[in-house]
Short mmCIF file of C-alpha atoms and ligand atoms in Angstrom, two decimals:
data_model
loop_
_atom_site.label_atom_id
_atom_site.label_comp_id
_atom_site.label_asym_id
_atom_site.label_seq_id
_atom_site.Cartn_x
_atom_site.Cartn_y
_atom_site.Cartn_z
CA MET A 1 0.00 0.00 0.00
CA ILE A 2 1.63 3.26 -1.10
CA SER A 3 1.73 6.32 1.10
CA LEU A 4 1.30 9.51 -0.89
CA LEU A 5 2.61 12.66 0.80
CA GLU A 6 1.76 16.21 -0.24
CA ASN A 7 3.77 19.45 -0.30
CA ILE A 8 7.03 17.95 0.89
CA SER A 9 10.31 19.86 1.10
CA LEU A 10 12.93 18.25 -1.11
CA LYS A 11 15.81 19.81 0.84
CA PRO A 12 16.73 16.53 2.62
CA PHE A 13 16.44 14.65 -0.69
CA ASN A 14 18.98 16.55 -2.83
CA THR A 15 22.69 16.88 -2.03
CA PHE A 16 22.73 20.47 -3.34
CA GLY A 17 20.50 21.22 -0.34
CA ILE A 18 18.06 23.29 -2.42
CA ASP A 19 14.85 24.05 -0.60
CA ALA A 20 12.34 23.26 -3.35
CA SER A 21 9.13 21.39 -2.63
CA ALA A 22 7.27 18.56 -4.33
CA ARG A 23 3.50 18.71 -4.80
CA TYR A 24 3.35 14.91 -4.27
CA PHE A 25 5.99 12.53 -2.94
CA VAL A 26 5.94 8.77 -2.70
CA GLU A 27 8.46 6.07 -1.81
CA ILE A 28 8.69 3.14 -4.21
CA HIS A 29 9.50 -0.04 -2.26
CA SER A 30 8.81 -2.48 -5.09
CA ASP A 31 7.52 -2.53 -8.65
CA ALA A 32 4.07 -3.32 -7.17
CA ASP A 33 4.03 0.23 -5.71
CA LEU A 34 4.56 1.68 -9.17
CA GLN A 35 1.91 -0.60 -10.67
CA GLU A 36 -0.53 0.62 -7.99
CA LEU A 37 0.11 4.28 -8.85
CA ILE A 38 -0.41 3.52 -12.53
CA ALA A 39 -3.63 1.54 -11.87
CA ASP A 40 -4.99 4.45 -9.78
CA GLY A 41 -4.35 6.72 -12.76
CA PHE A 42 -2.06 8.84 -10.63
CA LEU A 43 0.75 9.11 -13.14
CA LYS A 44 -1.50 9.92 -16.06
CA ASN A 45 -1.03 13.47 -17.33
CA ARG A 46 0.99 14.39 -14.27
CA LEU A 47 4.62 15.52 -14.18
CA HIS A 48 6.79 12.90 -12.55
CA LEU A 49 10.39 12.57 -11.43
CA ILE A 50 12.26 9.53 -10.18
CA LEU A 51 14.68 10.36 -7.41
CA GLY A 52 17.44 8.16 -6.02
CA GLY A 53 19.91 9.83 -3.68
CA GLY A 54 19.36 13.26 -5.28
CA SER A 55 23.12 13.67 -5.84
CA ASN A 56 22.93 14.58 -9.53
CA VAL A 57 19.98 16.96 -9.61
CA LEU A 58 19.44 20.69 -9.28
CA PHE A 59 15.96 22.04 -8.51
CA THR A 60 15.41 25.53 -9.92
CA SER A 61 11.76 25.70 -8.85
CA ASP A 62 9.18 23.75 -6.86
CA PHE A 63 8.26 20.49 -8.53
CA GLN A 64 4.55 20.61 -9.40
CA GLY A 65 4.17 16.91 -10.09
CA ILE A 66 4.94 13.68 -8.23
CA VAL A 67 8.38 12.66 -7.02
CA LEU A 68 8.91 8.89 -6.85
CA LYS A 69 11.79 8.07 -4.53
CA THR A 70 13.35 4.67 -5.16
CA VAL A 71 13.92 2.75 -1.91
CA GLN A 72 13.63 -0.85 -3.13
CA LYS A 73 16.33 -3.06 -1.57
CA GLY A 74 18.08 -6.36 -2.29
CA ILE A 75 21.36 -7.75 -3.61
CA ALA A 76 21.30 -11.29 -5.00
CA ILE A 77 23.72 -13.52 -6.91
CA LEU A 78 22.00 -14.76 -10.06
CA GLU A 79 24.77 -16.87 -11.55
CA GLU A 80 28.28 -17.88 -10.62
CA THR A 81 31.25 -19.54 -12.35
CA ALA A 82 34.92 -19.91 -11.39
CA GLU A 83 35.61 -16.53 -13.02
CA TYR A 84 32.64 -14.29 -12.31
CA VAL A 85 29.39 -13.64 -10.48
CA TRP A 86 26.30 -12.02 -11.92
CA VAL A 87 24.72 -9.91 -9.22
CA GLU A 88 21.36 -8.16 -9.29
CA ALA A 89 21.08 -5.06 -7.12
CA ALA A 90 17.81 -3.22 -6.53
CA ALA A 91 17.55 0.41 -7.63
CA GLY A 92 17.17 1.80 -4.10
CA GLU A 93 20.35 0.20 -2.75
CA VAL A 94 22.87 2.87 -1.78
CA TRP A 95 25.70 2.66 -4.34
CA GLN A 96 28.46 2.68 -1.72
CA ASP A 97 26.75 -0.17 0.21
CA PHE A 98 26.79 -2.20 -2.98
CA VAL A 99 30.48 -1.40 -3.59
CA LEU A 100 31.32 -2.51 -0.03
CA TRP A 101 29.25 -5.68 -0.50
CA ALA A 102 31.40 -6.53 -3.55
CA VAL A 103 34.72 -5.50 -1.98
CA GLU A 104 34.08 -7.62 1.15
CA ARG A 105 33.65 -10.69 -1.08
CA ASN A 106 36.65 -9.78 -3.27
CA TYR A 107 34.40 -9.41 -6.33
CA GLY A 108 36.22 -6.95 -8.59
CA GLY A 109 35.10 -4.34 -11.10
CA ILE A 110 33.49 -1.50 -9.17
CA GLU A 111 36.10 -0.72 -6.49
CA ASN A 112 37.29 2.38 -8.42
CA LEU A 113 33.72 3.68 -8.16
CA SER A 114 33.92 3.73 -4.35
CA LEU A 115 32.18 6.52 -2.48
CA ILE A 116 30.18 7.87 -5.42
CA PRO A 117 27.00 9.14 -3.77
CA GLY A 118 23.54 8.01 -4.85
CA CYS A 119 21.72 4.78 -5.55
CA VAL A 120 22.28 1.74 -7.76
CA GLY A 121 19.28 2.67 -9.96
CA ALA A 122 21.02 5.85 -11.13
CA SER A 123 24.34 4.17 -11.93
CA PRO A 124 23.41 3.40 -15.57
CA ILE A 125 21.74 6.79 -16.11
CA GLN A 126 24.96 8.74 -16.59
CA ASN A 127 27.14 5.62 -16.70
CA ILE A 128 28.89 6.72 -13.51
CA GLY A 129 32.63 6.85 -13.79
CA ALA A 130 35.71 7.57 -11.75
CA TYR A 131 39.43 6.77 -11.78
CA GLY A 132 39.36 5.15 -15.21
CA VAL A 133 36.38 2.84 -14.62
CA GLU A 134 32.79 3.24 -15.78
CA ALA A 135 29.63 1.45 -14.69
CA LYS A 136 29.20 0.20 -18.26
CA ASP A 137 32.27 -2.02 -17.83
CA THR A 138 30.37 -4.29 -15.42
CA ILE A 139 26.67 -3.64 -16.16
CA ARG A 140 25.23 -6.58 -18.05
CA ARG A 141 21.52 -5.76 -17.92
CA VAL A 142 19.17 -3.04 -16.71
CA ASN A 143 15.63 -3.97 -15.63
CA ALA A 144 13.15 -1.12 -15.98
CA LEU A 145 9.42 -0.36 -15.90
CA GLU A 146 7.65 1.99 -18.27
CA LEU A 147 6.15 4.77 -16.17
CA ARG A 148 2.96 5.23 -18.19
CA THR A 149 2.06 1.56 -18.55
CA GLY A 150 4.08 -0.43 -16.02
CA LYS A 151 5.40 -2.61 -18.87
CA LYS A 152 8.69 -4.32 -18.04
CA HIS A 153 11.75 -3.78 -20.21
CA VAL A 154 15.12 -5.48 -20.11
CA PHE A 155 18.08 -3.59 -21.60
CA GLU A 156 21.19 -5.58 -22.42
CA ASN A 157 24.45 -3.64 -22.09
CA ARG A 158 24.70 -2.59 -25.76
CA GLU A 159 21.05 -1.45 -25.77
CA CYS A 160 21.84 1.05 -23.00
CA ARG A 161 23.96 3.03 -25.53
CA PHE A 162 26.46 3.95 -22.87
CA GLY A 163 28.75 6.85 -23.58
CA TYR A 164 30.95 9.18 -21.56
CA ARG A 165 28.69 10.07 -18.57
CA ASP A 166 25.79 9.22 -20.84
CA SER A 167 23.26 6.55 -21.80
CA ILE A 168 19.91 6.06 -23.52
CA PHE A 169 18.29 6.69 -20.10
CA LYS A 170 19.72 10.22 -19.94
CA LYS A 171 18.77 10.97 -23.56
CA GLU A 172 15.97 9.38 -25.59
CA LEU A 173 14.30 7.61 -22.65
CA LYS A 174 14.75 10.35 -20.06
CA GLY A 175 11.70 10.46 -17.79
CA GLU A 176 10.05 7.46 -19.48
CA LEU A 177 11.21 4.62 -17.23
CA MET A 178 11.92 3.65 -13.67
CA ILE A 179 15.03 1.51 -13.42
CA ASP A 180 14.08 -1.22 -10.99
CA SER A 181 17.32 -3.20 -10.73
CA VAL A 182 20.71 -3.54 -12.37
CA VAL A 183 22.65 -6.74 -13.09
CA PHE A 184 26.46 -6.53 -12.82
CA GLU A 185 29.14 -9.00 -13.83
CA LEU A 186 31.85 -8.90 -11.16
CA SER A 187 35.14 -10.72 -11.40
CA LYS A 188 36.40 -13.37 -9.01
CA ASN A 189 39.92 -12.70 -10.36
CA PRO A 190 40.00 -8.93 -10.12
CA VAL A 191 42.31 -6.91 -12.34
CA ILE A 192 43.43 -3.79 -10.50
CA ASN A 193 43.15 -0.49 -12.42
CA THR A 194 45.69 2.12 -11.26
CA ASP A 195 45.67 4.26 -14.42
CA TYR A 196 44.99 7.47 -12.52
CA GLY A 197 47.97 9.32 -11.10
CA ALA A 198 46.24 10.02 -7.78
CA ILE A 199 45.89 6.27 -7.10
CA ARG A 200 49.48 5.47 -8.09
CA ASN A 201 50.81 8.31 -5.91
CA GLU A 202 48.89 7.13 -2.86
CA LEU A 203 49.95 3.50 -3.35
CA GLU A 204 53.56 4.63 -3.55
CA LYS A 205 53.22 6.84 -0.46
CA LYS A 206 51.77 3.93 1.50
CA GLY A 207 54.34 1.49 0.12
CA ILE A 208 51.63 -0.86 -1.23
CA LYS A 209 53.10 -2.94 -4.09
CA ASN A 210 50.36 -5.47 -4.84
CA PRO A 211 47.10 -3.80 -3.87
CA SER A 212 43.93 -5.77 -3.25
CA ILE A 213 40.58 -4.35 -4.35
CA LYS A 214 39.99 -3.52 -0.69
CA ASP A 215 43.21 -1.43 -0.70
CA ILE A 216 42.04 0.39 -3.83
CA SER A 217 38.57 1.01 -2.44
CA GLU A 218 39.90 2.34 0.87
CA LEU A 219 42.49 4.51 -0.83
CA ILE A 220 39.91 6.04 -3.18
CA CYS A 221 37.63 6.75 -0.21
CA GLU A 222 40.54 8.58 1.45
CA ILE A 223 41.40 10.61 -1.67
CA ARG A 224 37.78 11.56 -2.25
CA THR A 225 37.16 12.49 1.37
CA ALA A 226 40.21 14.77 1.37
CA LYS A 227 39.44 16.46 -1.97
CA LEU A 228 35.68 16.60 -2.49
CA PRO A 229 33.18 18.64 -0.52
CA ASP A 230 30.95 16.52 1.74
CA PRO A 231 27.36 17.32 0.70
CA ALA A 232 26.33 16.99 4.36
CA ALA A 233 28.50 20.06 5.07
CA ILE A 234 28.44 21.99 1.74
CA GLY A 235 25.69 21.45 -0.80
CA ASN A 236 26.87 20.19 -4.19
CA ALA A 237 26.12 17.60 -6.86
CA GLY A 238 29.68 16.66 -7.79
CA SER A 239 30.95 17.77 -11.19
CA PHE A 240 28.51 20.30 -12.58
CA PHE A 241 29.83 20.02 -16.15
CA LYS A 242 31.08 17.15 -18.28
CA ASN A 243 34.65 17.08 -19.52
CA PRO A 244 34.40 18.13 -23.19
CA LEU A 245 35.48 15.77 -25.97
CA VAL A 246 37.05 17.63 -28.90
CA ASN A 247 38.88 16.68 -32.09
CA ALA A 248 42.65 16.72 -32.63
CA GLN A 249 42.49 19.87 -34.77
CA LYS A 250 40.85 21.80 -31.94
CA VAL A 251 43.57 20.59 -29.56
CA ASP A 252 46.29 21.80 -31.96
CA GLU A 253 44.64 25.22 -32.19
CA LEU A 254 44.29 25.55 -28.42
CA LYS A 255 47.83 24.35 -27.72
CA GLN A 256 49.23 27.26 -29.73
CA THR A 257 47.81 29.69 -27.17
CA TYR A 258 47.71 27.35 -24.15
CA PRO A 259 50.73 25.02 -24.26
CA ASN A 260 49.80 23.66 -20.78
CA LEU A 261 46.38 22.48 -21.95
CA VAL A 262 45.47 19.22 -20.16
CA THR A 263 44.50 16.55 -22.72
CA TYR A 264 43.49 12.89 -22.53
CA PRO A 265 43.33 11.15 -25.96
CA GLN A 266 40.40 8.70 -26.21
CA PRO A 267 40.30 5.36 -28.05
CA ASP A 268 37.80 6.77 -30.59
CA GLY A 269 40.24 9.49 -31.69
CA THR A 270 38.60 12.34 -29.76
CA VAL A 271 40.48 14.12 -27.00
CA LYS A 272 39.08 14.68 -23.51
CA LEU A 273 39.86 18.07 -21.96
CA ALA A 274 39.65 18.60 -18.21
CA ALA A 275 36.70 20.97 -17.75
CA GLY A 276 37.99 21.81 -14.26
CA TRP A 277 41.23 23.10 -15.80
CA LEU A 278 39.35 25.26 -18.35
CA ILE A 279 37.21 26.76 -15.56
CA GLU A 280 40.26 27.36 -13.41
CA GLN A 281 41.96 29.24 -16.28
CA CYS A 282 38.95 31.57 -16.30
CA ASN A 283 39.71 32.33 -12.64
CA TRP A 284 36.58 30.77 -11.16
CA LYS A 285 38.25 28.34 -8.76
CA GLY A 286 37.41 29.33 -5.18
CA TYR A 287 34.94 32.01 -6.34
CA LYS A 288 32.21 32.82 -3.79
CA ASN A 289 29.26 35.17 -4.13
CA ASN A 290 26.85 35.15 -1.21
CA GLN A 291 25.66 31.56 -0.96
CA VAL A 292 27.01 30.10 -4.20
CA GLY A 293 30.52 29.37 -5.33
CA VAL A 294 33.08 27.22 -7.08
CA HIS A 295 34.86 24.74 -4.86
CA PRO A 296 38.42 25.83 -3.95
CA LYS A 297 39.88 22.32 -4.51
CA GLN A 298 37.96 21.32 -7.67
CA ALA A 299 36.67 23.99 -10.07
CA LEU A 300 34.18 21.56 -11.65
CA ILE A 301 32.09 21.50 -8.51
CA LEU A 302 29.61 24.30 -7.88
CA VAL A 303 28.57 24.65 -4.26
CA ASN A 304 25.70 25.94 -2.17
CA TYR A 305 27.29 27.34 0.98
CA GLN A 306 23.98 27.45 2.81
CA ASN A 307 20.69 28.71 1.47
CA ALA A 308 21.28 29.33 -2.22
CA SER A 309 18.39 28.85 -4.60
CA GLY A 310 18.64 26.64 -7.66
CA LEU A 311 18.33 29.76 -9.81
CA GLU A 312 21.42 31.28 -8.20
CA VAL A 313 23.37 28.09 -8.96
CA ILE A 314 22.18 27.91 -12.55
CA SER A 315 22.98 31.59 -13.05
CA LEU A 316 26.56 31.01 -11.86
CA ALA A 317 26.77 27.96 -14.15
CA GLY A 318 25.71 30.17 -17.09
CA GLU A 319 28.40 32.75 -16.30
CA ILE A 320 31.04 30.01 -16.17
CA GLN A 321 29.88 28.53 -19.48
CA GLN A 322 30.05 31.97 -21.06
CA SER A 323 33.59 32.70 -19.92
CA VAL A 324 34.84 29.27 -21.05
CA ARG A 325 33.14 29.86 -24.41
CA GLU A 326 34.77 33.29 -24.75
CA LYS A 327 38.25 32.11 -23.78
CA PHE A 328 38.41 28.67 -25.42
CA ALA A 329 35.43 28.57 -27.85
CA ILE A 330 34.20 25.44 -26.07
CA ASP A 331 30.65 24.81 -24.87
CA LEU A 332 30.55 23.10 -21.49
CA GLU A 333 27.64 20.69 -21.24
CA MET A 334 25.92 20.35 -17.88
CA GLU A 335 26.27 16.95 -16.25
CA VAL A 336 23.75 17.66 -13.49
CA ASN A 337 20.04 17.11 -14.27
CA VAL A 338 18.23 20.42 -13.91
CA TYR A 339 14.52 20.53 -12.95
P1 FAD B 1 19.60 11.25 -8.55
O1 FAD B 1 20.36 12.50 -8.37
O2 FAD B 1 18.50 10.96 -7.60
O3 FAD B 1 19.03 11.20 -10.03
C1 FAD B 1 19.85 11.54 -11.12
C2 FAD B 1 19.03 11.38 -12.42
O4 FAD B 1 18.72 10.01 -12.62
C3 FAD B 1 17.68 12.11 -12.37
O5 FAD B 1 17.41 12.57 -13.66
C4 FAD B 1 16.71 11.02 -11.95
O6 FAD B 1 15.40 11.26 -12.41
C5 FAD B 1 17.29 9.79 -12.61
N1 FAD B 1 17.09 8.56 -11.85
C6 FAD B 1 17.60 8.26 -10.62
N2 FAD B 1 17.25 7.00 -10.26
C7 FAD B 1 16.49 6.52 -11.28
C8 FAD B 1 15.82 5.27 -11.50
N3 FAD B 1 15.84 4.27 -10.62
N4 FAD B 1 15.12 5.12 -12.66
C9 FAD B 1 15.07 6.12 -13.57
N5 FAD B 1 15.67 7.31 -13.42
C10 FAD B 1 16.37 7.50 -12.28
N6 FAD B 1 29.14 10.84 -10.60
C11 FAD B 1 30.03 10.10 -11.29
O7 FAD B 1 29.71 9.59 -12.38
N7 FAD B 1 31.28 9.89 -10.82
C12 FAD B 1 31.71 10.41 -9.65
O8 FAD B 1 32.84 10.19 -9.25
C13 FAD B 1 30.80 11.22 -8.89
N8 FAD B 1 31.18 11.80 -7.74
C14 FAD B 1 30.30 12.58 -7.06
C15 FAD B 1 30.74 13.20 -5.88
C16 FAD B 1 29.89 14.00 -5.16
C17 FAD B 1 30.37 14.65 -3.88
C18 FAD B 1 28.55 14.18 -5.60
C19 FAD B 1 27.60 15.00 -4.78
C20 FAD B 1 28.12 13.60 -6.78
C21 FAD B 1 28.99 12.79 -7.53
N9 FAD B 1 28.60 12.18 -8.73
C22 FAD B 1 29.49 11.41 -9.42
C23 FAD B 1 27.26 12.41 -9.27
C24 FAD B 1 26.21 11.42 -8.70
O9 FAD B 1 26.57 10.94 -7.45
C25 FAD B 1 25.97 10.23 -9.61
O10 FAD B 1 25.54 10.67 -10.89
C26 FAD B 1 24.92 9.26 -9.05
O11 FAD B 1 24.83 8.12 -9.87
C27 FAD B 1 23.53 9.89 -8.89
O12 FAD B 1 22.75 8.96 -8.16
P2 FAD B 1 21.44 9.40 -7.41
O13 FAD B 1 20.78 8.17 -6.92
O14 FAD B 1 21.74 10.42 -6.41
O15 FAD B 1 20.60 10.02 -8.61
P1 NAP B 2 41.54 14.57 -11.19
O1 NAP B 2 42.23 13.31 -10.79
O2 NAP B 2 42.01 15.88 -10.62
O3 NAP B 2 41.53 14.68 -12.77
C1 NAP B 2 40.97 15.81 -13.43
C2 NAP B 2 40.30 15.33 -14.71
O4 NAP B 2 41.28 14.74 -15.53
C3 NAP B 2 39.26 14.29 -14.40
O5 NAP B 2 38.04 14.86 -14.74
C4 NAP B 2 39.63 13.07 -15.22
O6 NAP B 2 38.63 12.69 -16.15
C5 NAP B 2 40.85 13.47 -16.01
N1 NAP B 2 41.93 12.48 -15.78
C6 NAP B 2 42.83 12.46 -14.76
N2 NAP B 2 43.70 11.42 -14.92
C7 NAP B 2 43.33 10.80 -16.06
C8 NAP B 2 43.82 9.66 -16.75
N3 NAP B 2 44.89 8.98 -16.32
N4 NAP B 2 43.18 9.27 -17.87
C9 NAP B 2 42.11 9.93 -18.33
N5 NAP B 2 41.58 11.02 -17.71
C10 NAP B 2 42.19 11.46 -16.60
O7 NAP B 2 39.96 14.45 -10.89
P2 NAP B 2 39.17 14.55 -9.54
O8 NAP B 2 38.31 15.73 -9.57
O9 NAP B 2 40.08 14.34 -8.35
O10 NAP B 2 38.22 13.27 -9.66
C11 NAP B 2 38.77 11.97 -9.58
C12 NAP B 2 37.83 11.00 -10.28
O11 NAP B 2 36.55 11.05 -9.65
C13 NAP B 2 37.60 11.37 -11.75
O12 NAP B 2 37.52 10.18 -12.50
C14 NAP B 2 36.27 12.09 -11.75
O13 NAP B 2 35.52 11.88 -12.93
C15 NAP B 2 35.55 11.44 -10.56
N6 NAP B 2 34.63 12.41 -9.96
C16 NAP B 2 33.46 12.63 -10.62
C17 NAP B 2 32.53 13.51 -10.11
C18 NAP B 2 31.20 13.70 -10.79
O14 NAP B 2 30.31 14.27 -10.20
N7 NAP B 2 31.04 13.24 -12.01
C19 NAP B 2 32.80 14.19 -8.93
C20 NAP B 2 34.02 13.98 -8.31
C21 NAP B 2 34.94 13.07 -8.83
P3 NAP B 2 37.36 11.80 -15.79
O15 NAP B 2 36.47 12.71 -15.02
O16 NAP B 2 36.83 11.44 -17.13
O17 NAP B 2 37.80 10.62 -15.00
#
């Protein structure tokens, strides 16, 4: 039996700490809850928004429709061989709890994604990524329900059209589905990924030569805790913009004026630029104006120091986009979902 709440503040439900409200709010404990809402006609012709941990959203006004908060739980092994396990995790599981579940059992593949806030259900949405690993590397299947009809859909990995911080769920199917669970293939013979300099430096400092996935997970938690703002203390939604992917010709042009340009060539021939570096070159790092600002340790993260409105944040984002456009002729795309 669902419990429908009215006129609820969303402040505790978004890590930016924006004080917007929802006209209706309901927790989804199982797909039966969603089916009940559909059968009652409650989703028909009404705005709706699925919310996990609220760590990748920015509310710029009150939400006039219904917010469906995913709280369904469960982690189960579906299949197991000598090499791998297939694990199904429910959408409402906290991502970090799932990472710890895997790390404790020495199941490899998601340890580099340690301490990313939010829920399992959102992990395919922007194909979460960190330290050289993306969710797409281990996601085998996404189970979803159509919000208008309740019809079940199963998306195999290639059907999710994963890209850099992107997927079909963030594009064509945005707002159409509720992801109910995700199936991951985790390795029983983990291969450690230490591509990122920050990981290698920490391993060296600690004198760890043959790290376990537990070592990697713990080390990443330490690095992230030291560098990133804790949303419980300072409102933020992580990186506000995506790192832009440009072609080699654009890199050559930029390097003539900016020889220190930070570049990461991609397998498809494009080149990833560090958006944080571009923003820093425009002198935004550490900027603060009343309640909004740019984090002093990572220029990609916009922050709400206390009671900023979503409109103040989006206005700052617009100013940053404009100065990056003027200086580098590059359009920064927002990573955060704005409502
Ligand atoms: P929400 O913010 O609740 O939702 C995000 C979007 O997904 C919304 O559009 C929502 O409608 C939709 N959605 C959520 N759940 C479902 C569902 N079950 N079905 C359908 N749609 C759904 N991201 C990274 O990729 N890498 C990082 O390293 C990283 N670090 C971060 C660090 C900090 C401090 C913060 C605050 C954020 C960080 N993020 C990072 C961003 C964010 O944590 C991730 O994108 C995360 O996956 C969002 O999960 P969530 O449950 O909070 O999603
Ligand atoms: P960082 O290590 O200071 O690196 C800055 C940028 O350079 C990152 O955006 C990263 O791209 C890129 N980069 C660094 N080393 C690279 C390598 N060896 N190969 C390819 N690209 C490389 O970044 P940070 O801010 O401390 O974050 C560390 C990791 O956590 C990054 O992977 C970042 O994406 C992730 N993170 C994400 C969010 C979010 O909200 N999306 C928030 C905080 C941290 P990538 O971003 O593509 O990895």
